[in-house]
Coordinates of C-alpha atoms and ligand atoms in Angstrom, one line a residue:
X13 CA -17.9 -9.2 8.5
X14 CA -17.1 -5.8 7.3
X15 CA -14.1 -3.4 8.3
X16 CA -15.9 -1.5 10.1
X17 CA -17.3 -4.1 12.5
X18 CA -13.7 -5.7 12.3
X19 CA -12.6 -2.8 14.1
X20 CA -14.8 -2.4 16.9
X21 CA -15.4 -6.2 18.0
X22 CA -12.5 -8.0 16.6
X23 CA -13.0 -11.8 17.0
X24 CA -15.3 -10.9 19.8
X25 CA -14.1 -13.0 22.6
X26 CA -14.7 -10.8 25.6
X27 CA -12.7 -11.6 28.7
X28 CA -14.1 -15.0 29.8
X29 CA -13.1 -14.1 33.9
X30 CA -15.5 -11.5 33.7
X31 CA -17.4 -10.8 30.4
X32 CA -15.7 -6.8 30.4
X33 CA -15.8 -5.7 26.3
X34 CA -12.8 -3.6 27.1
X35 CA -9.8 -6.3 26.5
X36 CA -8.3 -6.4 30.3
X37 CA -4.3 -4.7 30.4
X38 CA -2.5 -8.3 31.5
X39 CA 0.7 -5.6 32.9
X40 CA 2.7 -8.9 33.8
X41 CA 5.9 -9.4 32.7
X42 CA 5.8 -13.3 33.5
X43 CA 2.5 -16.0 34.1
X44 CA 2.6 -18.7 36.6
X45 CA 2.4 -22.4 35.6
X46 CA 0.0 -25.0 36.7
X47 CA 2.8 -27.8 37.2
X48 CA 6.2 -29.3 35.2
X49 CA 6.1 -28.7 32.0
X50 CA 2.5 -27.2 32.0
X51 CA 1.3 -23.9 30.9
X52 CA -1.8 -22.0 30.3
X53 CA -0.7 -20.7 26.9
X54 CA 1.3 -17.6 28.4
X55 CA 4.9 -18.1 29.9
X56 CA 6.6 -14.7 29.2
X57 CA 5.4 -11.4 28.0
X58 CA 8.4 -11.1 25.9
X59 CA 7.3 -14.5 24.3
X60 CA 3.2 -14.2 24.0
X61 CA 1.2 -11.2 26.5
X62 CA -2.8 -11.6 26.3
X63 CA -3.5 -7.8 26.0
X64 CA -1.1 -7.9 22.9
X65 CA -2.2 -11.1 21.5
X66 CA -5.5 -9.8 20.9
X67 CA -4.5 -7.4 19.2
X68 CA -2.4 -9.4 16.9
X69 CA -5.7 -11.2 15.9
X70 CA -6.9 -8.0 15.6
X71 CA -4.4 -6.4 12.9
X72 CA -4.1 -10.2 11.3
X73 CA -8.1 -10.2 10.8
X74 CA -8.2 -6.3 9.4
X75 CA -5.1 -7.3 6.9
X76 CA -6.5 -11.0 6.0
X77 CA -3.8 -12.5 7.0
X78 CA -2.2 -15.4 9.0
X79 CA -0.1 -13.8 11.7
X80 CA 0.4 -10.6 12.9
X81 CA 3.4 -9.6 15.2
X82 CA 3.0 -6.7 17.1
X83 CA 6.4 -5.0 18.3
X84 CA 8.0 -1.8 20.0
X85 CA 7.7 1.0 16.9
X86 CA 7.6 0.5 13.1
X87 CA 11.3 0.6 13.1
X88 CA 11.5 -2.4 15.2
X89 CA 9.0 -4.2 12.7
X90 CA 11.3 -3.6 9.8
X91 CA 14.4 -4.4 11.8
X92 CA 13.5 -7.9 13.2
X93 CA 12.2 -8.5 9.2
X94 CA 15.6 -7.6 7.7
X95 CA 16.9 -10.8 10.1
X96 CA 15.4 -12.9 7.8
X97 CA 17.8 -11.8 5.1
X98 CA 21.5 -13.3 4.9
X99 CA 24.5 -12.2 4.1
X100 CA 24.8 -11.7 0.4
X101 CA 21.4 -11.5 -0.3
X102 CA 20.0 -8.9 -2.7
X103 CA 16.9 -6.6 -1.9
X104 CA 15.3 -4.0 -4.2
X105 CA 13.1 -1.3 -2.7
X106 CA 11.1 1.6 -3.6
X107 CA 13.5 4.7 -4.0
X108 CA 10.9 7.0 -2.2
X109 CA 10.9 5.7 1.5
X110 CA 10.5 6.9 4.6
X111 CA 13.9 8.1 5.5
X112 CA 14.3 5.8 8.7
X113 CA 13.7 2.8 6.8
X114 CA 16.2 4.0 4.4
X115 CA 18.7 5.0 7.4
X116 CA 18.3 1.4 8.4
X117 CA 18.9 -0.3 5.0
X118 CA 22.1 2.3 4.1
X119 CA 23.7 1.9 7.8
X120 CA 22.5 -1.4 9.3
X121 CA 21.4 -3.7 6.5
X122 CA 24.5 -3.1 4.4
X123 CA 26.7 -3.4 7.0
X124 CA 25.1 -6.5 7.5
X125 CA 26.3 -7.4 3.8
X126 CA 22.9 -7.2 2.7
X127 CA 22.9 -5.1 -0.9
X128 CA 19.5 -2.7 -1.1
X129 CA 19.2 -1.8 -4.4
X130 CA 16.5 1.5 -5.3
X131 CA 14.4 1.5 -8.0
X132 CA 11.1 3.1 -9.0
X133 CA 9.0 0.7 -8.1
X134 CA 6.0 2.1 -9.6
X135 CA 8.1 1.3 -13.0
X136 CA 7.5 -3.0 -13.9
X137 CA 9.8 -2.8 -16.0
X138 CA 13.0 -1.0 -14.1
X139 CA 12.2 -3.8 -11.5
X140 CA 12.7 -6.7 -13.8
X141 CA 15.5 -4.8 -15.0
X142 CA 17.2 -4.7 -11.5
X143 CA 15.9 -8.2 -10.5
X144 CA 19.4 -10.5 -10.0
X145 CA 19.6 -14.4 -9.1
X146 CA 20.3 -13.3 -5.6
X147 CA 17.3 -11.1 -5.3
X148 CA 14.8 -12.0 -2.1
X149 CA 12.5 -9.4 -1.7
X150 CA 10.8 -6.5 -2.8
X151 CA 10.5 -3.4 -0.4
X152 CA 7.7 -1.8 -1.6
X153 CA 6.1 1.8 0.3
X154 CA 2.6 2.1 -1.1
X155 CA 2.1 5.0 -1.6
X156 CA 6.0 6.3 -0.8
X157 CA 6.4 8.8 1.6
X158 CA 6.5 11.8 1.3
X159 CA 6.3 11.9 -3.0
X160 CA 3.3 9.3 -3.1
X161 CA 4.3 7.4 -6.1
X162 CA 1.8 4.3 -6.1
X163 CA 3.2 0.5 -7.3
X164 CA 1.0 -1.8 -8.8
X165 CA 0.9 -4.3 -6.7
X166 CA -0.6 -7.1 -8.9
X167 CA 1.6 -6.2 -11.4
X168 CA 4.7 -6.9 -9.3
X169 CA 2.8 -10.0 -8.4
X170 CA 3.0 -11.4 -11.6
X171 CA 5.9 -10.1 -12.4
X172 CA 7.5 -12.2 -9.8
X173 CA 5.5 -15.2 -9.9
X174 CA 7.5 -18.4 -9.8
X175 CA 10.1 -16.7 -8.3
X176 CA 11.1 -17.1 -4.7
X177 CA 11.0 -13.4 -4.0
X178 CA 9.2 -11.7 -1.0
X179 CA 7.1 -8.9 -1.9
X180 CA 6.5 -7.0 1.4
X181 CA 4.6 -3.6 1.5
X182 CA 4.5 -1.2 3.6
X183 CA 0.8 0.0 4.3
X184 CA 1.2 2.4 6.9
X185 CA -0.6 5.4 4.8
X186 CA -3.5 4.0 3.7
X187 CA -3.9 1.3 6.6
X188 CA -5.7 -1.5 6.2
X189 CA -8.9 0.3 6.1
X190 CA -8.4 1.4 2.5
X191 CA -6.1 -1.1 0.8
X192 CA -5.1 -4.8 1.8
X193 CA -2.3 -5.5 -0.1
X194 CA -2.0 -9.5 1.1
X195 CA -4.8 -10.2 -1.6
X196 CA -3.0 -8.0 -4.1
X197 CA 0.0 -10.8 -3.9
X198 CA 2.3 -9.3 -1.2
X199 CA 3.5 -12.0 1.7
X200 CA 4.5 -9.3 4.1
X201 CA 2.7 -6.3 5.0
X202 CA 4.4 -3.7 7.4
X203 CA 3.0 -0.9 9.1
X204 CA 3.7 1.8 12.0
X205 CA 1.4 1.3 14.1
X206 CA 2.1 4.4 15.3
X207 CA 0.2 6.7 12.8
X208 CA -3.4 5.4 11.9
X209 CA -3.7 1.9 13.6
X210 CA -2.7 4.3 17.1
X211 CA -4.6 7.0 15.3
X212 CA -3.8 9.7 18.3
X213 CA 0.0 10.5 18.2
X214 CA -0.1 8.8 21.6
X215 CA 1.8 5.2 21.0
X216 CA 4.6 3.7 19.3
X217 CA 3.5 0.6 17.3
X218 CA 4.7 -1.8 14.6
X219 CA 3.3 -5.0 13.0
X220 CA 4.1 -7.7 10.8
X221 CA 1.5 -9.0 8.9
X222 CA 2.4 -12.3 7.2
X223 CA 0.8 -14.0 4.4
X224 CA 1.1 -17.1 5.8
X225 CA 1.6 -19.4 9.2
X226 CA 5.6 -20.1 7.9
X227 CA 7.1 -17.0 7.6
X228 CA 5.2 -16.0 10.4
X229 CA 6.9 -18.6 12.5
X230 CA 10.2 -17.7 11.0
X231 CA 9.8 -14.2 12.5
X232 CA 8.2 -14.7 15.4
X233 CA 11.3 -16.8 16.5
X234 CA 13.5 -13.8 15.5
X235 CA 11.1 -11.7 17.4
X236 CA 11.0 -13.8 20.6
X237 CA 15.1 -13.4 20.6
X238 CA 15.5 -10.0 19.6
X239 CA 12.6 -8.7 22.2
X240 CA 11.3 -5.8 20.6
X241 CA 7.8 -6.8 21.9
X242 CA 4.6 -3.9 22.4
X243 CA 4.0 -3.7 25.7
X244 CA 0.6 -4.5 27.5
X245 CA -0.5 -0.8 28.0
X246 CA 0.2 0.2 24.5
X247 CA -1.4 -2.8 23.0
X248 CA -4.4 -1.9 24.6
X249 CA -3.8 1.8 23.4
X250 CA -3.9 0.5 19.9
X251 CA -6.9 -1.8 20.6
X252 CA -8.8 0.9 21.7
X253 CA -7.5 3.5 18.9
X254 CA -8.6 0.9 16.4
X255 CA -12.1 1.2 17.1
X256 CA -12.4 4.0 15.4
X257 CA -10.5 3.6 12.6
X258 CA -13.0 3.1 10.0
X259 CA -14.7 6.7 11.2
X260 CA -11.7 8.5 11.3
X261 CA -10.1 7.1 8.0
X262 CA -13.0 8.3 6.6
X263 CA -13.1 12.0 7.8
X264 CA -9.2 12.1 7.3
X265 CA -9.7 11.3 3.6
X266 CA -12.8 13.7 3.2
X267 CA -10.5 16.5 4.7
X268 CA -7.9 15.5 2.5
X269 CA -9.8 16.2 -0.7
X270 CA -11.1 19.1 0.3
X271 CA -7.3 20.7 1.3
X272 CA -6.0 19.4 -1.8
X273 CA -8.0 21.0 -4.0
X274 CA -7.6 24.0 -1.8
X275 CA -4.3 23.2 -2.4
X276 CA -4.4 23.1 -5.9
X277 CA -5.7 26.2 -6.8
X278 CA -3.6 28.6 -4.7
X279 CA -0.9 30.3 -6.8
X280 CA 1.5 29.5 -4.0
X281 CA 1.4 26.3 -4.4
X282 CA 3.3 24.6 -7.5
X283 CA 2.4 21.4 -7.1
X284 CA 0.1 19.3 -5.2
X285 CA 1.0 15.2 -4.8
X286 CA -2.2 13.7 -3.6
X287 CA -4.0 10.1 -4.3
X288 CA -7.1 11.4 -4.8
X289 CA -6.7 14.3 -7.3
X290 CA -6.9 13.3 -11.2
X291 CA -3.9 15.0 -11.6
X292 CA -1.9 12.1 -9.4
X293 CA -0.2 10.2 -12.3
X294 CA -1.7 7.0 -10.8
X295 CA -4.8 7.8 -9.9
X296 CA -6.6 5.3 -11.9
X297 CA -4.5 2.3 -10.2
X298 CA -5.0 3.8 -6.8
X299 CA -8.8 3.3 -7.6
X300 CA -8.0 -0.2 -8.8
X301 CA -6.2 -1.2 -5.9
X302 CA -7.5 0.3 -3.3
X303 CA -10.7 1.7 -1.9
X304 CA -9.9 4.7 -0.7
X305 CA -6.9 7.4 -1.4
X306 CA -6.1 8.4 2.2
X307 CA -5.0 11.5 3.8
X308 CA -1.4 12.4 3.0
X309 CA -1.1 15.3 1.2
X310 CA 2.7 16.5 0.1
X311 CA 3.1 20.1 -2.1
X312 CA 5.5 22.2 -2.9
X313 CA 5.7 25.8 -3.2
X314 CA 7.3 28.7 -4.8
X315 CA 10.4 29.2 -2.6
X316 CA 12.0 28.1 0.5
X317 CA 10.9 31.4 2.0
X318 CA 7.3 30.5 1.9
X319 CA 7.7 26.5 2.9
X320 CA 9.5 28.1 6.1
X321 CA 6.6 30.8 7.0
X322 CA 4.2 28.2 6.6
X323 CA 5.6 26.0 9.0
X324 CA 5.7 29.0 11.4
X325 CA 2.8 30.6 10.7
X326 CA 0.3 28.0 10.9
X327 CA -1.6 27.8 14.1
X328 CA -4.0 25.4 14.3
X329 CA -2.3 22.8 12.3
X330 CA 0.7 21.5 14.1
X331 CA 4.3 21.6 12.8
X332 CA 5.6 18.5 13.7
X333 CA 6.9 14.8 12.4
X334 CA 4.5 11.7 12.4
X335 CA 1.6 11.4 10.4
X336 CA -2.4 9.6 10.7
X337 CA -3.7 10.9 14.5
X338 CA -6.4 12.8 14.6
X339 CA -3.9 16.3 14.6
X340 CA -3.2 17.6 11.8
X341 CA 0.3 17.6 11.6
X342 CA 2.4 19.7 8.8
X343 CA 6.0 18.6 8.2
X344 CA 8.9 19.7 6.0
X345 CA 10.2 15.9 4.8
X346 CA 14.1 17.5 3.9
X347 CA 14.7 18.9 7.2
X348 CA 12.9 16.0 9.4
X349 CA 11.9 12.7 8.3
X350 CA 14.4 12.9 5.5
X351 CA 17.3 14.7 6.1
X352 CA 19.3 11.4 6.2
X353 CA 19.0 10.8 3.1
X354 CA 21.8 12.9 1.3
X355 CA 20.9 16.4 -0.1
X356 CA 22.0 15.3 -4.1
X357 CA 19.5 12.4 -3.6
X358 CA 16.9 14.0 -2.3
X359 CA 16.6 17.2 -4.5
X360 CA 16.9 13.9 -7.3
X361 CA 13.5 12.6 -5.8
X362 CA 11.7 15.8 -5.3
X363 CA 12.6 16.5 -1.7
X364 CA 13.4 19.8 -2.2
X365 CA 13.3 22.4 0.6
X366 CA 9.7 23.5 -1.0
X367 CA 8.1 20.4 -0.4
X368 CA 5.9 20.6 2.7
X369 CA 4.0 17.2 3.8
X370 CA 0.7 17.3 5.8
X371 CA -1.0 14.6 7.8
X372 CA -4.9 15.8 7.2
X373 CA -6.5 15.0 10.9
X374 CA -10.4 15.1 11.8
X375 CA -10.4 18.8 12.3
X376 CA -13.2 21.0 10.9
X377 CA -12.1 20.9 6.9
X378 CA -13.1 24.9 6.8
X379 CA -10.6 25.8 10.4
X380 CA -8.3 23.9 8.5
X381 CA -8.4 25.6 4.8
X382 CA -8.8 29.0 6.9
X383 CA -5.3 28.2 8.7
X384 CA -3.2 26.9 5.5
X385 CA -5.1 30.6 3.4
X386 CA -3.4 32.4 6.3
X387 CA -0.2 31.0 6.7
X388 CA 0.0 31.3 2.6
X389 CA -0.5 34.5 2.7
Ligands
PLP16 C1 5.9 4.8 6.0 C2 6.6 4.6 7.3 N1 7.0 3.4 7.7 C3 7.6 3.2 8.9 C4 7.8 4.2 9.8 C5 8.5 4.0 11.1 O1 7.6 3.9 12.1 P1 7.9 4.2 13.6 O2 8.1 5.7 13.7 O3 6.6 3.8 14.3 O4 9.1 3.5 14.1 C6 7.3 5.5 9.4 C7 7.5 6.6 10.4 O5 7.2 7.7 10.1 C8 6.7 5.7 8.2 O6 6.2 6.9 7.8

């Protein structure tokens, strides 16, 4: 079956009480059982929940993967994952990353005595550089947010094979819809739900994706005792949001091109970070590796003075953190999503106070480019 159909029927099922095509909202915390030691499959919601284990199969099926865990915000699905690690173990990530995830590995995960090491991931050869005896995993953001640097993903497959290190991406930007990185070689695949799985700035979300049935036991044990679980009402939310995420992938992207090479031609604008230009460093691997470039869009411009009127002059797009629903939302990485990440390092990465970050939505692409002209201007 194709994406597209992935998304709207799933595996199809229906509810058997009644034959609705709308999965039903089971908003019960516990399920009764038959008799001793019986159960119809459902005991605790914290444990298994029907609304949110169809969507599980859901997000497992669009990934191609085994198992799919579906918990309380991205966050959570990066926290209950960095229980797997122990004490002592070594971890190299992507140096670009979303600044929560790099909040959690600076301030939980180290405390934790787990050593994150940053590298440039989209370098093969700075990884085996940094690789140590102790290392378990690769963190890898494809594309990293907010500079967009692309890894290759098969190359860090071979570059690891025979080696019992996880590779574990996060796909939140480009979703599933346009790149599955499970049959590029990764065994984990993250994503926040939140931005184009939800697709309408309305839910927090969070999967899990696992390669295979182990590790997904593994977490779903740690998940089961940590609790971090989606709720019934959400997972529904994101059933329902993934319907249409083929359609709106699609116009997201088309935007997307369109505002970049807006973008790229205004002499405000220094500098234009986006997948699908020729001018992205990795554009040919993004074409290799994935079927689509997506619709995050970072640039930077020629002072601090013009990132800030931007921000307040726009009207129709929406200043504001988050990214993939159907707003489009604009966002100034240094003072939101990153501002944890300390001022030397991020002017280091390109997070400068110029650099402005927008989440193309399904807007008309010409309100859109009419709204960035004027708040350039
Ligand atoms: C790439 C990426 N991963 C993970 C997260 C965390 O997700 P959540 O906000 O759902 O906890 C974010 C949030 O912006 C993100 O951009």
């Amino acid at each position: 079956m194709h994406i597209q159909s992935k998304c709207v029927h799933g595996r199809q099922e229906g509810d058997p009480l009644t034959g609705a095509i709308c999965t039903p909202i089971y908003q019960s915390a516990t399920f009764s059982h038959p008799g001793v030691g019986e159960s119809k499959g459902y005991d605790y919601s914290r444990l298994q929940n029907p609304t949110r284990e169809k969507l599980e199969y859901i997000v497992a099926d669009l990934e191609e993967g085994k198992d799919a865990i579906a918990c309380s915000s991205g966050m959570a699905a990066v926290s209950i994952l960095m229980e797997v690690f122990q004490r002592g173990d070594h971890l190299l990530a992507s140096e670009d990353l979303y600044g929560g995830t790099i909040r959690l590995f600076n301030s939980i995960s180290q405390k934790n005595g787990i050593e994150i090491e940053y590298v440039d991931t989209s370098d093969l050869l700075l990884i085996k550089e940094k690789m140590k005896a102790n290392t378990k995993a690769i963190f890898i953001e494809n594309p990293t947010n907010p500079m967009m640097h692309v890894t290759d993903l098969v190359g860090v497959k071979d570059l690891l094979a025979q080696k019992d290190i996880l590779i574990i991406v996060d796909n939140t930007f480009l979703s599933p819809y346009y790149c599955r990185p499970l049959t590029l070689g990764a065994d984990i695949v993250l994503h926040s739900g939140t931005k184009y799985l939800g697709g309408h700035n309305d839910t927090l979300a969070g999967f899990i994706v696992t390669k295979t049935k182990e590790i997904g036991e593994k977490l779903r044990f740690i998940y089961k005792t940590v609790g971090c679980c989606l709720g019934a009402m959400d997972s529904y939310l994101l059933i329902r949001g993934i319907k249409t995420l083929a359609l709106r992938m699609e116009r997201m992207q088309e935007n997307a091109m369109k505002i970049a090479q807006f973008l790229e031609k205004h002499p405000k604008v220094k500098k234009v970070y986006y997948l699908g230009l020729p001018s992205h460093p990795q554009y040919a691997l993004s074409q290799k590796q994935s079927s689509g470039f997506g619709a995050m869009i970072s640039f930077t411009v020629d002072s601090k003075d013009t990132a800030m009127s931007v921000l307040e002059k726009v009207q129709l797009i929406i200043f504001a953190e988050s990214l993939g629903g159907v707003e489009t939302l604009l966002t100034h990485p240094a003072k939101q999503t990153h501002t944890d990440v300390p001022a030397a390092e991020r002017e280091k990465r390109g997070i400068s106070d110029t650099l402005l970050r927008l989440s193309v939505g399904i807007e008309n692409s010409e309100d859109l480019i009419a709204d960035l002209k004027s708040a350039l201007a």
